[in-house]
Protein backbone atom coordinates (compact mmCIF):
# COMPACT_ATOMS: atom_id res chain seq x y z
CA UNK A 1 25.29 0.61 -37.31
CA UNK A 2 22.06 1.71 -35.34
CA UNK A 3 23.29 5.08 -33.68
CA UNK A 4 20.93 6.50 -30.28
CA UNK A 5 18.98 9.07 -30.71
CA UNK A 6 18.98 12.15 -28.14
CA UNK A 7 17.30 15.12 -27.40
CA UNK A 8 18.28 18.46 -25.79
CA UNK A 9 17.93 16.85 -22.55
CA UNK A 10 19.48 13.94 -22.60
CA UNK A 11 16.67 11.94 -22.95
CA UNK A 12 17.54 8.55 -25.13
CA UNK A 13 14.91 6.79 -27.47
CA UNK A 14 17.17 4.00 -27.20
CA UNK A 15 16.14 0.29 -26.31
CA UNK A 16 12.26 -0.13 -25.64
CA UNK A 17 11.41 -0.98 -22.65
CA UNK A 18 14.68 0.89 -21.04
CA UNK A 19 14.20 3.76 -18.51
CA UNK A 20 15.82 6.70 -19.27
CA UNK A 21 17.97 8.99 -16.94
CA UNK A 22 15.75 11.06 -14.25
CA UNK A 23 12.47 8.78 -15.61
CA UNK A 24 9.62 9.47 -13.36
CA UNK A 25 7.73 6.31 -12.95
CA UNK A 26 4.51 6.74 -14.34
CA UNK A 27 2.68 9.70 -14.64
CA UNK A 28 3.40 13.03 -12.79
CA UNK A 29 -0.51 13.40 -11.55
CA UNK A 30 -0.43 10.08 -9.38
CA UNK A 31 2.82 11.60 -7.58
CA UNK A 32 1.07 14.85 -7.25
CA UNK A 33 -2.19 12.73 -5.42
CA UNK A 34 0.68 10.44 -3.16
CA UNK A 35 2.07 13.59 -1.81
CA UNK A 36 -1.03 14.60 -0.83
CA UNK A 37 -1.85 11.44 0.55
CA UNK A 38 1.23 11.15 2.73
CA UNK A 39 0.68 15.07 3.83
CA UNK A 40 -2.91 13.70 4.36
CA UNK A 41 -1.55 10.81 6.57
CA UNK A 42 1.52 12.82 8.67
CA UNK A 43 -1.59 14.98 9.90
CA UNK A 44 -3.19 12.08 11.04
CA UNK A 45 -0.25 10.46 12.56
CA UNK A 46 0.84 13.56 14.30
CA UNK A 47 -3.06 14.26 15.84
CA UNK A 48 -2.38 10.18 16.95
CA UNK A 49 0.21 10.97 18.43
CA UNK A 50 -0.69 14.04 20.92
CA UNK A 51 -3.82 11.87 21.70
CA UNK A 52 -1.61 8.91 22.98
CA UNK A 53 0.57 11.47 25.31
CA UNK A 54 -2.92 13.14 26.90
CA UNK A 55 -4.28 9.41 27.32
CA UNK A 56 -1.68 7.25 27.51
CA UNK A 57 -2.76 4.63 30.02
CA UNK A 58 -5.85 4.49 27.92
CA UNK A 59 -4.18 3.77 24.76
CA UNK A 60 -1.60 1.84 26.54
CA UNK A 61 -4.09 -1.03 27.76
CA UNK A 62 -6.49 -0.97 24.71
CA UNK A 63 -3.00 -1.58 22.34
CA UNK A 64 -2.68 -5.12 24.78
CA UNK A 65 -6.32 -5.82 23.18
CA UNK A 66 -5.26 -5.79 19.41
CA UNK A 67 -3.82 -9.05 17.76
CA UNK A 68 0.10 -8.50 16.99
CA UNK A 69 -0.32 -11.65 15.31
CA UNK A 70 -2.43 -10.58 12.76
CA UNK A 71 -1.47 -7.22 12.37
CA UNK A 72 2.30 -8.86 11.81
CA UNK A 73 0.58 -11.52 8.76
CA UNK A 74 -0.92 -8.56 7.12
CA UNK A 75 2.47 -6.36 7.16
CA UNK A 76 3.93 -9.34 5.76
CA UNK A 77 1.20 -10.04 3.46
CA UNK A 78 1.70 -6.31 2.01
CA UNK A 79 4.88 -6.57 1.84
CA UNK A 80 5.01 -9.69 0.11
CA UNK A 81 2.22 -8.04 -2.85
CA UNK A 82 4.40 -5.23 -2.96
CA UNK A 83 7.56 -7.57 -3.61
CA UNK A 84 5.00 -8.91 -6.79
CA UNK A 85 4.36 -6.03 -8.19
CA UNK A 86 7.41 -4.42 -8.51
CA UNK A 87 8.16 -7.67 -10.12
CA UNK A 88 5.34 -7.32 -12.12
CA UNK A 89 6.50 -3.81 -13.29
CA UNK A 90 9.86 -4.24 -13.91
CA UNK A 91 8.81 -7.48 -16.32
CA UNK A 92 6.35 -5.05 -18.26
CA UNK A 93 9.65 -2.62 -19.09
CA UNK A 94 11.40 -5.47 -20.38
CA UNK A 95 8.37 -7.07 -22.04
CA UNK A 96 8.28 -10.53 -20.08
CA UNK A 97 5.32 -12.31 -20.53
CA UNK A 98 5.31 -13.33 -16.72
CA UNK A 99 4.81 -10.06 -16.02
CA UNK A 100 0.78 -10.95 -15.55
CA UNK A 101 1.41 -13.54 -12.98
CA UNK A 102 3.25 -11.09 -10.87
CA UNK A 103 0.88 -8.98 -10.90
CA UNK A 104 -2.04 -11.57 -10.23
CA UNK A 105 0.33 -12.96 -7.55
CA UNK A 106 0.40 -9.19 -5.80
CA UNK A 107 -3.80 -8.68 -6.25
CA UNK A 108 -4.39 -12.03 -4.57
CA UNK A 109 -2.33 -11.12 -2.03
CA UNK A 110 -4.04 -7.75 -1.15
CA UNK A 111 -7.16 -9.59 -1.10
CA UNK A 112 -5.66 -11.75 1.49
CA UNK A 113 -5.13 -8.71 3.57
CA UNK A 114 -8.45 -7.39 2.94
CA UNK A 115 -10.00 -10.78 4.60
CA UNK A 116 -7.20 -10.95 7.48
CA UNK A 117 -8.36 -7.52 8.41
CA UNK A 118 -12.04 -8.14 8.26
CA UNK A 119 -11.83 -11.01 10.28
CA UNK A 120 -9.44 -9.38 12.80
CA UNK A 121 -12.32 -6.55 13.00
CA UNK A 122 -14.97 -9.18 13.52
CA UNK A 123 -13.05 -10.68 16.18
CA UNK A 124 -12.30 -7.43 18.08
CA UNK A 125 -16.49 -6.40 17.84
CA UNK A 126 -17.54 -9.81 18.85
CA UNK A 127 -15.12 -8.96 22.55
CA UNK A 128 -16.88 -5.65 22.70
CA UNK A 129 -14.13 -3.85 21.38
CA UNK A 130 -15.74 -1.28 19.31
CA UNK A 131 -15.55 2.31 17.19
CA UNK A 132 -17.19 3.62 20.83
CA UNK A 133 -14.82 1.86 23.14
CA UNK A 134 -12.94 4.72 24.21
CA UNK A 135 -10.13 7.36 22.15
CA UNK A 136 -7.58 4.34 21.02
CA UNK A 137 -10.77 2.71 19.36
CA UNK A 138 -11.76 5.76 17.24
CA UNK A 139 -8.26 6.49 16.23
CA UNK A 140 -7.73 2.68 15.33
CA UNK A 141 -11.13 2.10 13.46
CA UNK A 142 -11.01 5.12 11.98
CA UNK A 143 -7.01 4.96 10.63
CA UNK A 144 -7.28 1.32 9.80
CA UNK A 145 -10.58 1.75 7.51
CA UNK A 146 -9.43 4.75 6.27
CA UNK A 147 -5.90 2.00 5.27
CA UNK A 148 -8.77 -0.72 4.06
CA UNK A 149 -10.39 1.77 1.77
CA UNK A 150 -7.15 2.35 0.16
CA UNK A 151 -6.49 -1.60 -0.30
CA UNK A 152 -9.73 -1.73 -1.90
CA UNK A 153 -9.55 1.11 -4.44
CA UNK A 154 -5.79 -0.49 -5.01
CA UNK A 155 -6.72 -3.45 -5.88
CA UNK A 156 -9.08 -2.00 -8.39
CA UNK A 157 -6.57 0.02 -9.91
CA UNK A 158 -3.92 -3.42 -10.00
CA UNK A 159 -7.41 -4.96 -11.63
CA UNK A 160 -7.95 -2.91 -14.32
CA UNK A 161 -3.74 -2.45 -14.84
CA UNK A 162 -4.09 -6.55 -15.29
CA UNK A 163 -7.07 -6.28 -18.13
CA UNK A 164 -4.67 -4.12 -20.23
CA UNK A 165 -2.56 -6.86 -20.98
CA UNK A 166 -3.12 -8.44 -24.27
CA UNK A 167 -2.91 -12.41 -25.10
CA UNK A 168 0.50 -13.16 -24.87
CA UNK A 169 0.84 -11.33 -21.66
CA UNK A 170 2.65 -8.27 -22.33
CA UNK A 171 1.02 -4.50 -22.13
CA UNK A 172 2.10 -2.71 -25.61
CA UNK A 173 2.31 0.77 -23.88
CA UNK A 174 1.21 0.46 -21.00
CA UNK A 175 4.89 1.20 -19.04
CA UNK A 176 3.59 4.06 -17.29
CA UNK A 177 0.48 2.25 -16.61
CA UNK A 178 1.80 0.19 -14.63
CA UNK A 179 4.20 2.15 -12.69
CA UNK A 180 1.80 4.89 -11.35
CA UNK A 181 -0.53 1.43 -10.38
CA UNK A 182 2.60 -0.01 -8.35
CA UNK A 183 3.81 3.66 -7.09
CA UNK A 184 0.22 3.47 -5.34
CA UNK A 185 0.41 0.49 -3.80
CA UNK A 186 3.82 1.07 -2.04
CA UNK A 187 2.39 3.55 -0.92
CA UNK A 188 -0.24 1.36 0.49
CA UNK A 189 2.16 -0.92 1.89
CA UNK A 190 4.61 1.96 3.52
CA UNK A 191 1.19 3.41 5.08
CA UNK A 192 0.41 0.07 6.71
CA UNK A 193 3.88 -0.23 8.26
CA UNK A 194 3.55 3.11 9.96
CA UNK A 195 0.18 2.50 11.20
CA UNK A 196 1.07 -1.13 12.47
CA UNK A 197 3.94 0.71 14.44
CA UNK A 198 1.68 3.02 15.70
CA UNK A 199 -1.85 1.15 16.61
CA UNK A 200 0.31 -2.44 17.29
CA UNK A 201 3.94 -2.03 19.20
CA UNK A 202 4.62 1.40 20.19
């Protein structure tokens, strides 16, 4: 009878593919860089938000000139990708080949919000609605491109997660690959929602 296997610390080497008790997903460096991301980012938000109490009439009409429309597709575009790859990652840990098409599913999605956004920008220029506009402009520019830039080096990291998967569509080994790939892109996704609160309906 096979009998499980633990260490000092209650760590099991049981079932592959099987999370152990107080697992980490992924590795410990990418939690180290999404702290300081979201430290980064609560800076940010706070400086917003004294801005918007010394200005508010300013920041008041120039929120009536972004799309809610849009800004509500891409949340739901995010949050849809996100939905994929944590799909994506928990059919890796249990070796399902579909795993790939999750994944595929939540990188053509992020694309989606990359074009969304760069024809909402386009849009907003072409009215004269630009970095120079007034304060609301520079914070919005300035927090949504910093967002963008993050969607774009995501979607390289979900890329290159996706080439590690071999034939059949599994990733021998590549567990906490994987998860530190999808850690970053909810955090992606829960940065988005703050800022759409922020720039679209507060």
């Amino acid at each position: 009878m096979a009998t499980r296997v633990s260490d000092m610390t209650g760590q099991s080497t049981g079932t592959p593919g099987r999370t152990s008790r107080g697992h980490i997903p992924g590795e410990e460096g990418i939690w180290v860089f999404i702290g300081g991301d979201l430290l980064a980012f609560a800076v940010f938000f706070i400086t917003y938000a004294v801005a918007r109490r010394q200005e508010l009439p300013v920041f008041e009409t120039s929120q009536r000139l972004l799309d809610r429309d849009l800004g509500l597709l891409n949340t739901l575009i995010l949050l849809t990708s996100s939905l994929c790859v944590a799909q994506a990652v928990a059919a890796v840990r249990r070796s399902d080949p579909r795993a790939r098409f999750f994944l595929f599913g939540g990188i053509a999605l992020g694309a989606s919000f990359v074009v969304v956004k760069a024809f909402e920008y386009s849009a907003k220029i072409a009215h004269g609605f630009t970095l120079n506009t007034n304060s609301f402009s520079i914070y919005y520019y300035m927090f949504t491109g910093i967002h963008l830039v993050h969607v774009l080096i995501g979607l390289g990291v979900l890329c290159f997660t996706a080439s590690r998967f071999d034939r059949a569509g599994r990733m021998p080994g590549g567990v906490a690959l994987i998860e530190g790939s999808g850690a970053f892109w909810h955090l992606i996704d829960l940065l988005w929602i703050v800022l759409f609160a922020l720039l679209y309906l507060l």
